[in-house]
């Protein structure tokens, strides 16, 4: 079978959920035993989003092979339960960098280097790359941005060329658009979609399928009208109605027959029906929780939902695994201090201190950690959250009041968190952190060991600083243990406070590997500990 290529473009407005639609289609196709991957083409000039502030672009997702990528790759992995890689996220920056490097090497000697064909050739090469690996039957390519944006034009042009170059049964374009409801007129409006499809057609691309985001059911008449004006078959106009959770979208797309429409175009109509049993069970558990537990998420980007995307999703998976809804209370670390922490964290049955960079909000994180430690509230620190747990313990328990991270004080007297040695000579900021999967050996008898149930684990990383091993003896003597280490470099990966019901800090980012069908074990155990704490609180009140 030849490799099939699906392109997903977006119109009318951004944030319609192209990533979720792409991932939902991929899920349905995978459930029919096809090998599917999804890639994202982002129109910005940064080589990757690693240097972007989360306020700009939400969370930066990290792949196994250490690429810093768009957060949509997180959705792809969570829906597919399959790892993506460096090749799955391409930016305009990457494309231009390749073309300009080639030009310097003389690859185009004598020629003027232009957007068409040189840039578009490089885009097309990358669009087909994963398909050429032999590992996939279907490659879904999501084009970032909105049709009509100047930035995404070369990508749309590359799709136009491929629509001609690939056999028609190997290529399909889905256009995701918005069909708004005007409350005053009590009417659904198709005009924005008509304009957006026209824009796409002006660029030479004819969509095969329209997926219409809508708050209300689309009637047959509306679908027919859209089909007529947009040159699409009536059966190929489908609705994507607002859902309670993104995890329902694959099931809704199944009802709308998105997978069947796609397979029909590819000449693959005779494939078996998708097996979505495990997914349906997960969605059922997710939408019918038997209890609610309150957990604080302490971080400095809490006003922006997308900044901690993978952490929030991990809580959804871990909640469902515990038949429980995790109510995450975002708490801004900049506004916590020792005086108000009891009030800010009142009623919380667990405290997660988030990853981050820089000085802002650090002391607030330390206050929150101290409070959780002293009051036996389950605590989970991730990356910077783990580093601050070490600083807090050193200052208040291990007799090191001047302990600090070198990230805030380069010439600190007690740099208990210090730059990793290979980072000391690094001046380039992009792509130079400790990134991607590394293994970690767990200490038998530790909380971490009981959670994972095995000795050797692997998790993803994204950091420059580490726990300074010079101070481990002092921490151990005072009651904090290093229970996970990298077997090759001896870098400390996990710390635990021994006399505490649940206190764990991890240098890695477990949130990147949690999926609905395989919830991350520390998150699951943390939520379980929070439920226990809630029950204890209830019993105390009743006494
Ligand atoms: N800023 C810290 C470091 O670079 C932590 C990074 C993080 O939380 N991802 O080590």
Coordinates of C-alpha atoms and ligand atoms in Angstrom, one line a residue:
X1 CA 0.0 0.0 0.0
X2 CA 1.3 3.5 -0.8
X3 CA 1.7 6.0 2.0
X4 CA -1.4 8.2 2.4
X5 CA -1.0 11.9 3.3
X6 CA -3.6 14.0 5.1
X7 CA -3.1 17.8 5.4
X8 CA -5.1 19.7 7.9
X9 CA -5.4 23.5 7.5
X10 CA -7.4 25.9 9.6
X11 CA -9.6 28.9 8.7
X12 CA -11.5 31.8 10.1
X13 CA -9.7 31.9 13.5
X14 CA -6.9 30.3 15.4
X15 CA -7.4 28.0 18.4
X16 CA -10.1 25.9 16.7
X17 CA -8.3 22.7 17.7
X18 CA -6.6 21.5 14.5
X19 CA -4.3 19.4 16.7
X20 CA -7.2 17.7 18.4
X21 CA -8.9 17.0 15.1
X22 CA -5.7 15.6 13.6
X23 CA -5.1 13.5 16.7
X24 CA -8.7 12.2 16.7
X25 CA -8.5 11.2 13.1
X26 CA -5.1 9.5 13.8
X27 CA -6.7 7.7 16.7
X28 CA -9.6 6.3 14.7
X29 CA -7.2 5.2 11.9
X30 CA -4.8 3.6 14.4
X31 CA -7.8 1.8 15.9
X32 CA -8.2 0.1 12.5
X33 CA -4.7 -1.2 12.7
X34 CA -3.1 1.4 10.4
X35 CA 0.3 2.8 11.4
X36 CA -0.2 6.6 11.7
X37 CA 1.9 9.5 12.7
X38 CA 1.2 13.2 12.9
X39 CA 3.5 16.1 12.2
X40 CA 3.1 19.8 12.8
X41 CA 4.4 22.6 10.5
X42 CA 4.7 25.9 12.4
X43 CA 5.0 29.1 10.5
X44 CA 7.2 31.1 12.9
X45 CA 10.9 31.8 12.4
X46 CA 12.2 30.4 15.6
X47 CA 14.0 27.1 14.9
X48 CA 12.0 25.6 17.7
X49 CA 9.8 26.9 20.5
X50 CA 12.4 26.1 23.1
X51 CA 13.4 29.7 23.6
X52 CA 9.8 31.0 23.7
X53 CA 8.1 32.2 26.8
X54 CA 5.1 30.1 27.7
X55 CA 3.0 33.2 27.5
X56 CA 3.8 33.3 23.8
X57 CA 3.2 29.8 22.9
X58 CA 2.0 27.7 25.8
X59 CA 4.0 24.7 27.0
X60 CA 7.1 23.5 25.2
X61 CA 6.7 19.8 24.7
X62 CA 9.8 17.5 24.8
X63 CA 10.1 14.3 22.7
X64 CA 12.0 11.2 23.6
X65 CA 14.9 12.2 21.3
X66 CA 15.1 15.6 22.9
X67 CA 13.3 17.9 20.6
X68 CA 11.6 21.0 22.1
X69 CA 8.3 21.2 20.2
X70 CA 4.9 22.6 19.9
X71 CA 2.4 21.5 22.6
X72 CA 0.3 19.8 19.9
X73 CA 2.8 17.0 19.8
X74 CA 1.8 16.3 23.3
X75 CA -1.8 15.8 22.1
X76 CA -0.6 13.5 19.3
X77 CA 1.3 11.3 21.8
X78 CA -1.6 11.2 24.3
X79 CA -4.1 10.3 21.7
X80 CA -1.9 7.8 19.8
X81 CA 0.0 6.4 22.7
X82 CA 3.0 6.5 20.4
X83 CA 6.1 8.6 20.6
X84 CA 6.8 11.4 18.2
X85 CA 10.3 12.7 17.4
X86 CA 12.4 15.6 16.1
X87 CA 11.0 15.1 12.6
X88 CA 7.4 15.6 13.7
X89 CA 7.7 19.4 14.3
X90 CA 9.0 21.6 11.5
X91 CA 9.2 25.4 11.7
X92 CA 9.8 28.0 9.1
X93 CA 13.0 28.7 11.0
X94 CA 14.2 25.1 10.4
X95 CA 13.3 25.2 6.7
X96 CA 15.1 28.5 6.1
X97 CA 18.1 27.3 8.1
X98 CA 18.5 24.2 5.9
X99 CA 18.1 26.2 2.7
X100 CA 20.5 28.9 3.7
X101 CA 23.1 26.4 4.9
X102 CA 22.8 24.6 1.6
X103 CA 23.2 27.8 -0.3
X104 CA 26.4 28.6 1.6
X105 CA 27.7 25.1 0.8
X106 CA 27.1 25.8 -2.9
X107 CA 24.2 23.5 -3.4
X108 CA 22.4 26.0 -5.7
X109 CA 25.5 27.5 -7.4
X110 CA 24.6 29.9 -10.1
X111 CA 20.9 30.0 -9.1
X112 CA 18.8 32.6 -7.4
X113 CA 17.5 31.0 -4.2
X114 CA 13.7 31.7 -4.0
X115 CA 10.7 30.8 -1.9
X116 CA 9.3 28.9 -4.9
X117 CA 10.9 26.4 -5.6
X118 CA 13.7 26.2 -3.0
X119 CA 11.8 26.9 0.2
X120 CA 8.7 24.9 -1.0
X121 CA 10.9 22.0 -2.1
X122 CA 12.4 21.8 1.3
X123 CA 8.9 22.0 2.9
X124 CA 7.7 19.2 0.6
X125 CA 10.8 17.1 1.4
X126 CA 10.0 17.3 5.1
X127 CA 6.3 16.7 4.6
X128 CA 7.1 13.4 2.9
X129 CA 10.0 12.4 5.1
X130 CA 8.2 10.4 7.7
X131 CA 6.2 8.7 5.0
X132 CA 9.5 7.6 3.4
X133 CA 10.7 5.9 6.6
X134 CA 8.6 2.9 5.9
X135 CA 7.2 3.1 9.4
X136 CA 3.8 4.5 8.6
X137 CA 0.8 3.9 6.4
X138 CA -0.7 7.4 7.0
X139 CA 1.0 10.7 7.7
X140 CA -1.1 13.5 9.0
X141 CA 0.4 17.0 8.6
X142 CA -1.1 19.9 10.6
X143 CA -0.4 23.3 9.1
X144 CA -0.1 25.8 11.9
X145 CA -1.7 29.2 11.7
X146 CA -4.8 30.3 9.8
X147 CA -5.2 30.3 6.0
X148 CA -4.7 33.8 4.7
X149 CA -1.8 34.5 7.1
X150 CA 1.3 35.7 5.3
X151 CA 3.5 33.4 7.3
X152 CA 1.9 30.1 6.3
X153 CA 1.6 30.8 2.6
X154 CA 4.7 28.8 1.6
X155 CA 3.3 25.8 3.5
X156 CA -0.1 26.1 1.8
X157 CA 1.8 26.4 -1.6
X158 CA 3.7 23.2 -0.8
X159 CA 0.3 21.5 -0.1
X160 CA -1.0 22.8 -3.4
X161 CA 2.0 21.3 -5.2
X162 CA 1.7 18.0 -3.4
X163 CA -2.1 17.8 -4.2
X164 CA -0.9 17.7 -7.9
X165 CA 2.2 15.6 -7.5
X166 CA 0.8 12.8 -5.4
X167 CA -1.7 10.3 -6.8
X168 CA -5.2 11.6 -6.0
X169 CA -6.0 8.5 -3.8
X170 CA -2.9 9.2 -1.7
X171 CA -3.6 12.8 -0.7
X172 CA -6.5 14.5 1.2
X173 CA -7.0 18.0 2.6
X174 CA -9.1 18.7 5.6
X175 CA -10.0 22.3 6.3
X176 CA -11.1 23.1 9.9
X177 CA -13.3 26.1 10.2
X178 CA -15.7 27.9 12.4
X179 CA -19.4 28.1 11.9
X180 CA -20.6 30.7 14.4
X181 CA -24.0 31.1 15.9
X182 CA -25.3 34.7 16.0
X183 CA -27.5 34.8 19.2
X184 CA -29.2 38.1 18.1
X185 CA -30.3 36.6 14.7
X186 CA -30.7 33.1 16.2
X187 CA -28.9 31.8 13.2
X188 CA -25.9 29.8 12.2
X189 CA -23.6 31.7 9.8
X190 CA -21.7 30.0 7.0
X191 CA -20.2 33.1 5.4
X192 CA -16.9 33.0 7.4
X193 CA -16.3 29.4 6.2
X194 CA -17.2 30.3 2.6
X195 CA -14.6 33.1 2.7
X196 CA -12.0 31.0 4.3
X197 CA -12.4 28.2 1.7
X198 CA -12.3 30.8 -1.1
X199 CA -9.0 32.0 0.4
X200 CA -7.7 28.4 0.3
X201 CA -8.9 28.0 -3.3
X202 CA -7.2 31.3 -4.3
X203 CA -4.0 29.6 -3.1
X204 CA -4.8 26.7 -5.4
X205 CA -5.9 24.2 -2.7
X206 CA -9.2 22.5 -2.8
X207 CA -10.2 20.9 0.5
X208 CA -11.8 17.4 0.4
X209 CA -13.4 17.6 3.8
X210 CA -14.7 20.5 5.9
X211 CA -14.8 20.0 9.6
X212 CA -16.9 22.8 11.1
X213 CA -16.4 23.8 14.7
X214 CA -19.8 24.8 16.0
X215 CA -21.8 25.2 19.3
X216 CA -25.0 23.9 17.7
X217 CA -25.9 20.9 15.6
X218 CA -25.5 21.7 11.8
X219 CA -28.7 20.9 9.9
X220 CA -28.6 19.0 6.6
X221 CA -29.5 22.3 4.9
X222 CA -26.5 24.1 6.4
X223 CA -24.2 21.2 5.3
X224 CA -25.7 21.3 1.8
X225 CA -25.2 25.0 1.5
X226 CA -21.6 24.8 2.7
X227 CA -21.0 21.9 0.3
X228 CA -22.4 23.9 -2.6
X229 CA -20.5 27.1 -2.0
X230 CA -17.2 25.4 -1.1
X231 CA -17.0 22.7 -3.8
X232 CA -17.1 19.9 -1.3
X233 CA -19.3 16.8 -1.5
X234 CA -22.3 17.1 0.8
X235 CA -21.3 14.0 2.8
X236 CA -17.9 15.6 3.4
X237 CA -19.1 18.6 5.4
X238 CA -19.0 17.4 9.0
X239 CA -19.5 19.1 12.3
X240 CA -17.2 19.2 15.3
X241 CA -19.6 20.3 18.1
X242 CA -18.2 21.6 21.4
X243 CA -17.4 18.7 23.7
X244 CA -17.0 18.5 27.5
X245 CA -13.6 17.0 27.1
X246 CA -11.1 16.8 24.2
X247 CA -11.0 13.1 24.7
X248 CA -14.6 12.8 23.4
X249 CA -13.6 14.2 20.1
X250 CA -12.4 10.9 18.5
X251 CA -15.8 9.4 19.4
X252 CA -17.7 12.4 18.0
X253 CA -15.6 12.3 14.8
X254 CA -16.4 8.6 14.5
X255 CA -20.2 9.4 14.7
X256 CA -19.6 12.0 11.9
X257 CA -17.8 9.2 9.9
X258 CA -14.6 11.3 9.5
X259 CA -12.5 8.1 9.3
X260 CA -14.8 6.5 6.8
X261 CA -14.8 9.6 4.5
X262 CA -11.0 9.6 4.6
X263 CA -10.6 5.9 4.0
X264 CA -13.1 6.0 1.1
X265 CA -10.9 8.7 -0.6
X266 CA -7.9 6.5 0.0
X267 CA -9.6 3.4 -1.5
X268 CA -9.4 1.7 1.9
X269 CA -13.1 1.3 2.7
X270 CA -12.8 -2.4 3.4
X271 CA -10.7 -2.0 6.6
X272 CA -12.1 -3.4 9.9
X273 CA -14.2 -1.2 12.1
X274 CA -12.1 0.7 14.7
X275 CA -11.7 -0.8 18.1
X276 CA -12.2 2.0 20.5
X277 CA -13.1 0.0 23.5
X278 CA -10.3 1.1 25.8
X279 CA -10.7 4.7 24.8
X280 CA -14.5 4.5 25.5
X281 CA -13.9 3.0 28.9
X282 CA -11.5 5.8 29.7
X283 CA -13.9 8.5 28.5
X284 CA -16.6 6.9 30.6
X285 CA -14.5 6.9 33.7
X286 CA -13.5 10.5 33.0
X287 CA -17.0 11.7 32.6
X288 CA -18.5 9.8 35.6
X289 CA -16.1 10.4 38.5
X290 CA -17.2 9.1 41.9
X291 CA -15.4 11.9 43.8
X292 CA -13.5 15.2 43.5
X293 CA -10.2 16.0 45.0
X294 CA -8.6 19.4 45.3
X295 CA -5.0 19.8 44.3
X296 CA -3.0 23.1 44.1
X297 CA -0.8 23.8 41.1
X298 CA 1.8 26.3 42.2
X299 CA 3.6 28.0 39.3
X300 CA 4.2 31.4 37.8
X301 CA 2.4 31.0 34.5
X302 CA -0.9 29.9 36.0
X303 CA -3.0 32.5 34.3
X304 CA -2.4 30.7 31.0
X305 CA -4.0 27.3 30.8
X306 CA -1.7 26.1 28.0
X307 CA 1.5 26.8 30.0
X308 CA 1.1 23.6 32.0
X309 CA -0.8 21.6 29.4
X310 CA 0.9 18.2 29.9
X311 CA 0.6 18.5 33.7
X312 CA -3.1 19.3 33.5
X313 CA -3.7 16.4 31.1
X314 CA -1.7 14.0 33.3
X315 CA -4.1 14.9 36.2
X316 CA -7.0 14.1 33.9
X317 CA -5.5 10.6 33.2
X318 CA -4.5 10.0 36.8
X319 CA -7.9 11.2 38.0
X320 CA -9.7 8.8 35.7
X321 CA -7.4 6.0 36.9
X322 CA -8.6 6.7 40.4
X323 CA -12.3 7.2 39.4
X324 CA -11.9 10.7 40.6
X325 CA -12.0 14.2 39.2
X326 CA -8.9 16.2 40.1
X327 CA -9.9 19.9 40.6
X328 CA -6.7 21.7 39.9
X329 CA -6.4 25.1 41.7
X330 CA -3.9 27.3 40.0
X331 CA -2.0 29.3 42.6
X332 CA 0.4 32.1 41.5
X333 CA 3.8 31.5 43.2
X334 CA 4.6 35.2 43.0
X335 CA 1.9 36.0 45.5
X336 CA 2.6 33.3 48.1
X337 CA 4.6 33.9 51.2
X338 CA 5.0 32.4 54.7
X339 CA 2.3 34.7 56.1
X340 CA -0.4 33.8 53.6
X341 CA 0.5 30.3 52.6
X342 CA -1.9 28.6 55.0
X343 CA -4.8 30.6 53.6
X344 CA -3.8 30.1 50.0
X345 CA -3.4 26.3 50.4
X346 CA -6.4 25.8 52.7
X347 CA -8.5 22.8 51.7
X348 CA -5.8 21.5 49.3
X349 CA -5.2 17.8 49.5
X350 CA -2.1 17.8 47.4
X351 CA 0.5 20.4 46.2
X352 CA 2.3 20.2 42.9
X353 CA 5.1 22.8 42.4
X354 CA 5.6 23.3 38.7
X355 CA 8.6 23.5 36.4
X356 CA 10.0 26.9 35.4
X357 CA 12.9 29.2 34.7
X358 CA 14.3 32.3 36.4
X359 CA 13.9 34.0 39.7
X360 CA 10.3 35.2 39.7
X361 CA 8.1 33.4 42.2
X362 CA 10.8 31.1 43.6
X363 CA 10.4 32.2 47.2
X364 CA 6.6 31.6 47.0
X365 CA 7.3 28.1 45.7
X366 CA 9.6 27.5 48.7
X367 CA 6.8 28.7 51.1
X368 CA 4.3 26.4 49.5
X369 CA 6.8 23.4 49.8
X370 CA 7.6 24.2 53.4
X371 CA 3.9 24.3 54.2
X372 CA 3.2 21.0 52.5
X373 CA 6.2 19.3 54.1
X374 CA 5.3 20.5 57.6
X375 CA 1.6 19.8 57.3
X376 CA 1.9 16.3 55.8
X377 CA 0.2 17.4 52.6
X378 CA 1.1 15.2 49.6
X379 CA 3.7 17.0 47.6
X380 CA 5.0 16.5 44.1
X381 CA 7.7 18.8 42.7
X382 CA 8.6 18.7 39.0
X383 CA 12.0 20.0 37.8
X384 CA 12.2 23.5 39.2
X385 CA 9.7 22.3 41.8
X386 CA 12.1 19.5 42.8
X387 CA 15.0 21.9 42.9
X388 CA 13.1 24.3 45.2
X389 CA 12.1 21.3 47.4
X390 CA 15.8 20.7 47.9
X391 CA 16.5 24.4 48.7
X392 CA 13.7 24.4 51.2
X393 CA 14.8 21.3 52.9
X394 CA 18.5 22.4 53.0
X395 CA 17.5 25.8 54.5
X396 CA 15.1 24.6 57.1
X397 CA 16.1 21.1 58.0
X398 CA 19.7 20.5 57.0
X399 CA 21.3 23.6 58.6
X400 CA 22.1 25.3 55.4
X401 CA 20.2 28.6 55.6
X402 CA 22.1 30.1 52.7
X403 CA 21.3 27.3 50.3
X404 CA 20.2 28.7 46.9
X405 CA 20.0 27.8 43.3
X406 CA 22.9 29.1 41.1
X407 CA 20.1 30.0 38.6
X408 CA 19.4 33.0 40.9
X409 CA 22.8 33.6 42.3
X410 CA 25.7 32.7 40.0
X411 CA 28.4 33.0 42.7
X412 CA 26.3 31.5 45.6
X413 CA 28.1 30.4 48.8
X414 CA 25.9 27.3 49.0
X415 CA 24.9 26.5 45.4
X416 CA 22.9 23.4 46.3
X417 CA 21.4 23.5 42.9
X418 CA 24.2 24.2 40.4
X419 CA 24.8 24.3 36.7
X420 CA 25.6 20.9 35.2
X421 CA 29.3 20.8 34.3
X422 CA 28.7 20.6 30.5
X423 CA 26.4 23.7 30.9
X424 CA 29.1 25.9 32.3
X425 CA 30.8 26.5 28.9
X426 CA 27.5 26.7 26.9
X427 CA 26.6 30.2 25.6
X428 CA 24.1 29.2 23.0
X429 CA 20.6 29.1 24.4
X430 CA 18.6 27.2 21.7
X431 CA 18.5 23.4 22.1
X432 CA 21.4 23.2 24.6
X433 CA 19.6 22.1 27.8
X434 CA 19.7 18.5 29.0
X435 CA 16.9 17.3 26.8
X436 CA 15.0 14.1 26.1
X437 CA 14.9 10.7 27.7
X438 CA 17.5 9.5 30.2
X439 CA 17.4 6.4 32.4
X440 CA 17.2 6.6 36.1
X441 CA 17.9 3.9 38.7
X442 CA 15.6 3.7 41.7
X443 CA 16.6 2.9 45.2
X444 CA 14.8 -0.2 46.5
X445 CA 12.5 0.4 49.3
X446 CA 11.8 4.1 48.2
X447 CA 8.5 5.6 47.4
X448 CA 9.6 6.0 43.8
X449 CA 10.4 2.3 43.6
X450 CA 7.0 1.3 45.1
X451 CA 5.3 3.6 42.5
X452 CA 7.1 2.3 39.4
X453 CA 7.5 -1.2 40.7
X454 CA 10.8 -1.6 39.0
X455 CA 14.4 -0.5 39.3
X456 CA 15.2 1.1 36.0
X457 CA 13.0 3.8 34.5
X458 CA 13.3 6.3 31.7
X459 CA 11.8 9.8 31.7
X460 CA 12.3 13.0 29.7
X461 CA 14.3 16.0 30.8
X462 CA 14.6 19.8 30.1
X463 CA 16.9 21.6 32.4
X464 CA 20.3 23.2 32.9
X465 CA 20.7 22.9 36.7
X466 CA 21.0 19.8 38.9
X467 CA 21.2 18.9 42.5
X468 CA 24.8 19.5 43.7
X469 CA 26.1 16.1 44.9
X470 CA 28.4 17.8 47.5
X471 CA 25.4 18.5 49.7
X472 CA 23.7 15.1 49.4
X473 CA 25.2 13.8 52.7
X474 CA 23.8 16.8 54.6
X475 CA 20.4 16.3 53.1
X476 CA 20.4 12.5 53.7
X477 CA 21.4 13.1 57.3
X478 CA 18.5 15.5 57.8
X479 CA 15.8 13.2 56.3
X480 CA 15.8 13.8 52.6
X481 CA 16.9 10.9 50.4
X482 CA 18.1 10.8 46.8
X483 CA 16.2 7.8 45.6
X484 CA 16.8 8.0 41.8
X485 CA 20.0 8.6 40.0
X486 CA 21.2 8.5 36.4
X487 CA 23.2 5.2 36.3
X488 CA 25.8 6.7 33.9
X489 CA 26.4 10.2 35.3
X490 CA 25.2 9.8 38.9
X491 CA 23.0 13.0 38.5
X492 CA 20.3 13.0 41.2
X493 CA 16.9 12.6 39.6
X494 CA 14.5 12.0 42.5
X495 CA 14.4 13.2 46.1
X496 CA 12.0 12.1 48.8
X497 CA 11.4 13.3 52.4
X498 CA 11.4 10.2 54.5
X499 CA 9.0 11.0 57.3
X500 CA 6.2 12.3 55.2
X501 CA 3.1 10.5 53.8
X502 CA 4.0 11.5 50.2
X503 CA 6.8 13.9 49.3
X504 CA 8.6 13.4 46.0
X505 CA 10.5 15.7 43.7
X506 CA 11.7 14.7 40.3
X507 CA 14.3 16.4 38.1
X508 CA 12.6 15.0 35.0
X509 CA 9.2 15.8 33.5
X510 CA 6.9 12.8 34.0
X511 CA 4.0 14.7 32.6
X512 CA 5.3 14.3 29.0
X513 CA 4.7 10.6 29.0
X514 CA 1.2 10.3 30.5
X515 CA -1.5 9.1 28.3
X516 CA -5.2 8.1 28.9
X517 CA -4.4 4.5 28.2
X518 CA -1.1 4.6 30.2
X519 CA -1.4 7.2 33.0
X520 CA 1.9 8.3 34.5
X521 CA 2.5 6.3 37.7
X522 CA 3.7 9.2 39.9
X523 CA 0.7 11.2 39.0
X524 CA -1.6 8.3 39.7
X525 CA 0.1 7.7 43.1
X526 CA 0.0 11.4 43.9
X527 CA -3.7 11.6 43.2
X528 CA -4.3 8.5 45.3
X529 CA -2.4 10.1 48.2
X530 CA -4.4 13.3 47.8
X531 CA -7.7 11.2 48.0
X532 CA -6.4 9.6 51.2
X533 CA -5.6 12.9 52.7
X534 CA -9.1 14.2 51.8
X535 CA -10.7 11.2 53.5
X536 CA -8.5 11.7 56.6
X537 CA -9.5 15.4 56.7
X538 CA -13.2 14.4 56.5
X539 CA -12.8 11.8 59.3
X540 CA -11.1 14.4 61.5
X541 CA -13.9 16.9 60.9
X542 CA -16.5 14.3 61.8
X543 CA -14.7 13.3 65.1
Ligands
LIG1 N1 15.3 26.3 35.6 C1 15.6 25.0 36.0 C2 16.8 24.4 35.2 O1 17.1 24.9 34.1 C3 14.4 24.1 35.9 C4 13.9 23.9 34.5 C5 12.5 23.3 34.5 O2 11.8 23.4 35.5 N2 12.2 22.7 33.4 O3 17.4 23.5 35.6

